[in-house]
Coordinates of C-alpha atoms and ligand atoms in Angstrom, one line a residue:
M410 CA 0.0 0.0 0.0
T411 CA 1.3 3.5 -0.9
L412 CA 1.4 5.8 2.1
G413 CA 0.1 9.3 1.5
A414 CA 2.2 12.4 1.1
V415 CA 3.5 14.4 4.0
I416 CA 2.7 18.2 3.7
V417 CA 5.2 20.5 5.4
G418 CA 3.0 23.5 6.4
A419 CA -0.5 23.8 7.7
G420 CA -1.6 27.3 6.7
G421 CA -3.5 28.9 3.8
H422 CA -1.0 27.9 1.2
A423 CA -1.1 24.3 2.5
K424 CA -4.9 24.2 2.0
V425 CA -4.5 25.1 -1.6
C426 CA -1.8 22.5 -2.2
I427 CA -3.8 19.8 -0.4
E428 CA -6.7 20.5 -2.8
L429 CA -4.3 20.4 -5.8
L430 CA -3.0 17.0 -4.7
R431 CA -6.5 15.7 -4.1
A432 CA -7.5 16.8 -7.6
M433 CA -4.5 14.7 -8.8
N434 CA -5.8 11.7 -6.8
K435 CA -2.6 11.8 -4.6
P436 CA -3.6 11.0 -1.1
V437 CA -2.3 13.2 1.7
A438 CA -1.5 11.6 5.1
F439 CA -0.3 14.4 7.4
C440 CA 0.6 18.0 7.6
I441 CA 3.4 19.2 9.8
G442 CA 2.7 22.5 11.4
A443 CA 4.4 24.8 13.9
E444 CA 3.9 24.3 17.6
G445 CA 0.4 25.6 18.5
S446 CA -1.1 25.2 15.0
E447 CA -4.6 23.8 14.5
S448 CA -5.0 20.1 14.9
S449 CA -6.4 19.6 11.4
C450 CA -6.0 21.3 8.0
L451 CA -8.9 20.6 5.5
G452 CA -9.4 17.3 7.3
V453 CA -5.7 16.3 7.3
P454 CA -4.3 15.7 10.8
V455 CA -1.6 18.2 11.7
L456 CA 1.5 17.1 13.7
Q457 CA 3.3 19.9 15.5
G458 CA 7.1 20.5 15.0
D459 CA 9.6 19.8 12.2
A460 CA 11.0 16.7 14.0
H461 CA 8.0 14.8 12.7
L462 CA 9.5 15.0 9.2
Q463 CA 12.2 12.6 10.3
E464 CA 9.8 10.4 12.4
L465 CA 7.4 9.9 9.4
R466 CA 10.3 9.1 7.1
R467 CA 11.4 6.3 9.6
A468 CA 7.8 5.1 9.7
G469 CA 8.0 4.6 5.9
Y470 CA 6.5 7.7 4.4
T471 CA 8.4 8.6 1.2
S472 CA 6.8 11.6 -0.5
A473 CA 6.6 15.1 0.7
F474 CA 5.4 18.5 -0.4
I475 CA 6.7 21.7 1.1
A476 CA 3.7 24.0 1.4
I477 CA 5.4 27.1 2.9
G478 CA 5.0 30.6 1.4
S479 CA 8.4 31.9 2.5
N480 CA 10.8 31.2 -0.4
A481 CA 14.0 30.8 1.7
L482 CA 12.3 28.6 4.3
R483 CA 10.6 26.5 1.6
Q484 CA 14.0 26.0 0.0
R485 CA 15.6 25.0 3.3
L486 CA 12.9 22.6 4.3
G487 CA 13.0 21.1 0.8
A488 CA 16.7 20.4 1.1
S489 CA 16.2 18.8 4.6
A490 CA 13.4 16.6 3.2
K491 CA 15.6 15.4 0.4
V492 CA 18.5 14.6 2.8
L493 CA 16.0 12.5 4.8
G494 CA 15.3 10.6 1.6
Y495 CA 11.9 12.0 0.6
E496 CA 10.8 12.5 -2.9
L497 CA 9.4 16.0 -3.4
I498 CA 6.2 15.6 -5.4
N499 CA 4.6 18.3 -7.6
A500 CA 1.1 19.7 -7.1
I501 CA -0.3 20.8 -10.4
S502 CA -3.9 21.8 -10.9
P503 CA -5.8 20.0 -13.6
A504 CA -7.0 23.5 -14.6
A505 CA -3.5 24.7 -15.3
V506 CA -2.0 24.6 -18.8
V507 CA 1.6 23.3 -18.9
S508 CA 3.3 23.1 -22.3
P509 CA 4.6 19.7 -23.2
S510 CA 8.0 21.3 -23.9
A511 CA 8.2 22.9 -20.4
R512 CA 10.6 21.3 -18.0
L513 CA 9.5 21.1 -14.3
G514 CA 11.7 20.5 -11.3
C515 CA 10.4 18.8 -8.1
G516 CA 8.3 20.1 -5.3
V517 CA 6.6 22.6 -7.7
A518 CA 3.1 24.1 -7.2
I519 CA 1.1 25.2 -10.2
M520 CA -2.3 26.6 -9.3
A521 CA -5.6 26.7 -11.3
G522 CA -5.6 29.0 -14.3
A523 CA -1.8 29.2 -14.6
V524 CA -0.2 28.9 -18.0
I525 CA 3.4 27.7 -18.6
N526 CA 4.3 28.2 -22.2
A527 CA 6.8 26.5 -24.6
D528 CA 10.4 25.7 -23.7
T529 CA 10.1 27.2 -20.2
S530 CA 12.0 25.7 -17.3
I531 CA 10.6 25.8 -13.8
G532 CA 13.0 25.0 -11.0
D533 CA 12.5 23.0 -7.8
L534 CA 10.1 24.3 -5.2
V535 CA 8.8 27.1 -7.4
I536 CA 5.2 28.3 -6.9
I537 CA 3.2 29.5 -10.0
N538 CA 0.1 30.9 -8.3
T539 CA -3.5 31.2 -9.5
S540 CA -3.9 32.5 -13.1
A541 CA -0.2 33.5 -13.5
S542 CA 1.4 33.0 -16.8
V543 CA 5.0 32.4 -17.9
D544 CA 5.5 32.7 -21.6
H545 CA 7.9 30.9 -24.0
D546 CA 11.5 30.3 -23.1
G547 CA 11.1 31.5 -19.5
R548 CA 13.6 30.4 -16.8
I549 CA 12.3 30.4 -13.3
E550 CA 14.9 29.3 -10.8
E551 CA 14.6 27.4 -7.5
A552 CA 12.1 28.5 -4.9
A553 CA 10.8 31.5 -6.7
H554 CA 7.1 32.5 -6.2
I555 CA 5.0 34.1 -8.9
A556 CA 1.9 35.4 -7.2
P557 CA -1.6 35.3 -8.6
H558 CA -2.3 37.1 -11.9
C559 CA 1.3 37.9 -12.7
G560 CA 2.2 37.9 -16.4
L561 CA 5.7 37.2 -17.7
A562 CA 6.4 37.8 -21.3
G563 CA 8.8 35.6 -23.3
N564 CA 12.4 35.0 -22.4
V565 CA 12.1 36.3 -18.8
T566 CA 14.5 34.9 -16.2
L567 CA 13.8 35.0 -12.5
G568 CA 16.7 34.1 -10.1
P569 CA 16.4 31.9 -7.1
R570 CA 13.8 32.9 -4.4
V571 CA 12.5 35.8 -6.4
F572 CA 9.0 36.9 -5.2
L573 CA 6.7 38.7 -7.6
G574 CA 3.7 40.1 -5.8
I575 CA 0.1 39.8 -7.1
G576 CA -0.4 41.2 -10.6
C577 CA 3.2 42.0 -11.6
K578 CA 4.0 42.2 -15.3
V579 CA 7.5 41.6 -16.8
I580 CA 8.4 42.6 -20.4
P581 CA 10.2 40.3 -22.7
G582 CA 13.9 39.3 -22.1
V583 CA 14.2 40.8 -18.6
S584 CA 16.4 39.2 -16.0
V585 CA 15.4 39.5 -12.3
G586 CA 18.2 38.7 -9.8
A587 CA 18.2 36.3 -6.9
D588 CA 16.0 37.2 -3.8
V589 CA 14.3 40.2 -5.5
V590 CA 11.0 41.2 -3.9
A591 CA 8.6 43.0 -6.3
G592 CA 5.5 44.7 -4.8
A593 CA 2.0 44.0 -6.0
G594 CA 1.3 45.4 -9.4
S595 CA 4.9 46.2 -10.3
V596 CA 5.7 46.5 -14.0
I597 CA 9.3 45.4 -14.6
I598 CA 10.8 46.8 -17.7
S599 CA 14.6 46.4 -17.1
D600 CA 17.0 43.9 -15.5
I601 CA 16.9 44.0 -11.7
P602 CA 20.0 43.4 -9.5
H603 CA 20.0 40.7 -6.8
H604 CA 18.3 41.4 -3.5
S605 CA 16.5 44.5 -4.7
R606 CA 13.1 45.5 -3.3
I607 CA 11.1 47.2 -6.0
A608 CA 7.6 48.4 -6.7
G609 CA 5.6 50.7 -9.0
I610 CA 5.1 51.4 -12.7
P611 CA 7.8 51.1 -14.0
A612 CA 9.2 49.3 -11.0
K613 CA 11.9 51.2 -9.0
N614 CA 13.8 50.5 -5.8
L615 CA 11.7 51.0 -2.6
R616 CA 13.1 53.4 -0.1
K617 CA 15.3 51.6 2.5
K618 CA 13.7 51.4 5.9
D619 CA 15.6 52.9 8.9
Ligands
COA668 C1 6.3 45.6 -1.7 C2 5.9 45.0 -0.4 C3 6.5 43.6 -0.1 C4 6.5 46.0 0.7 O1 6.1 45.7 1.9 P1 6.8 46.4 3.2 O2 8.3 46.2 3.2 O3 6.0 46.1 4.4 O4 6.7 48.0 2.8 P2 5.7 49.1 3.3 O5 4.3 48.6 3.3 O6 6.3 49.6 4.6 O7 5.9 50.2 2.1 C5 7.1 50.8 1.9 C6 6.9 51.8 0.8 O8 6.7 51.2 -0.5 C7 5.4 51.6 -1.0 N1 4.8 50.4 -1.6 C8 4.6 49.2 -0.9 N2 4.0 48.3 -1.8 C9 3.9 48.9 -3.0 C10 3.4 48.5 -4.2 N3 2.9 47.3 -4.4 N4 3.4 49.4 -5.2 C11 3.8 50.7 -5.0 N5 4.3 51.1 -3.8 C12 4.4 50.3 -2.8 C13 4.6 52.1 0.2 O9 3.6 53.0 -0.2 C14 5.7 52.7 1.0 O10 6.0 54.0 0.4 P3 6.6 55.2 1.3 O11 8.0 54.8 1.7 O12 6.7 56.3 0.3 O13 5.7 55.4 2.4 C15 4.4 44.9 -0.2 O14 3.8 46.2 -0.1 C16 3.7 44.2 -1.4 O15 3.3 44.7 -2.4 N6 3.6 42.9 -1.2 C17 2.9 42.0 -2.1 C18 2.1 40.9 -1.4 C19 1.5 39.9 -2.4 O16 1.2 40.2 -3.5 N7 1.3 38.7 -1.9 C20 0.7 37.7 -2.7 C21 0.7 36.4 -1.9 S1 0.1 35.1 -2.8

């Protein structure tokens, strides 16, 4: 008998991912939440504390999905799960359109209404959120998150752990560096250096906080 997947995370993002996995007929066994989290998440029992990841692996569970919104934390927990010997499964909505020539890593979430176009590569642990689109020849690196309703034109590159807030647009050929955070509704029309925090139309650096 195949044991169900272990979901790391028990919040709102986990709820969406549980429903994606159910829509793919992939059973879910447990969520792992923080200390003090609710005891169940959409009917899935929640175990408290990351130590359960190792305990469930010892008990024979082999597939995991990291349902954590923070890009850096998702990447770290994904690496820990792999070291423990878990396979990171993908959660892809049947209502998403993924080109047959797109290449997907592992631990990827693709929500309903998303479109991934030809010859695009999607790295491990990437989130392509509701109704976002990535056009042809895109390169989305590990643990990036493209929030709902973003639109990326062709030949766009996003570095590792980039976060594009809801409704961002990116014109063709632009490269966005690692760990960039782009505010909701940003329109990105030129290359963006690593670690920038940007927003607006066109997107510009946000003022540094004191
Ligand atoms: C960009 C963002 C991350 C900044 O958050 P923050 O660091 O808490 O910044 P603040 O709210 O203190 O705002 C800092 C400044 O940026 C401006 N700003 C913030 N977000 C902006 C946006 N999306 N567009 C334009 N300006 C924005 C603020 O008006 C403020 O300007 P000021 O310095 O002139 O007062 C946040 O505003 C944002 O847009 N997050 C997107 C969230 C999202 O889409 N989530 C989807 C989850 S699926």
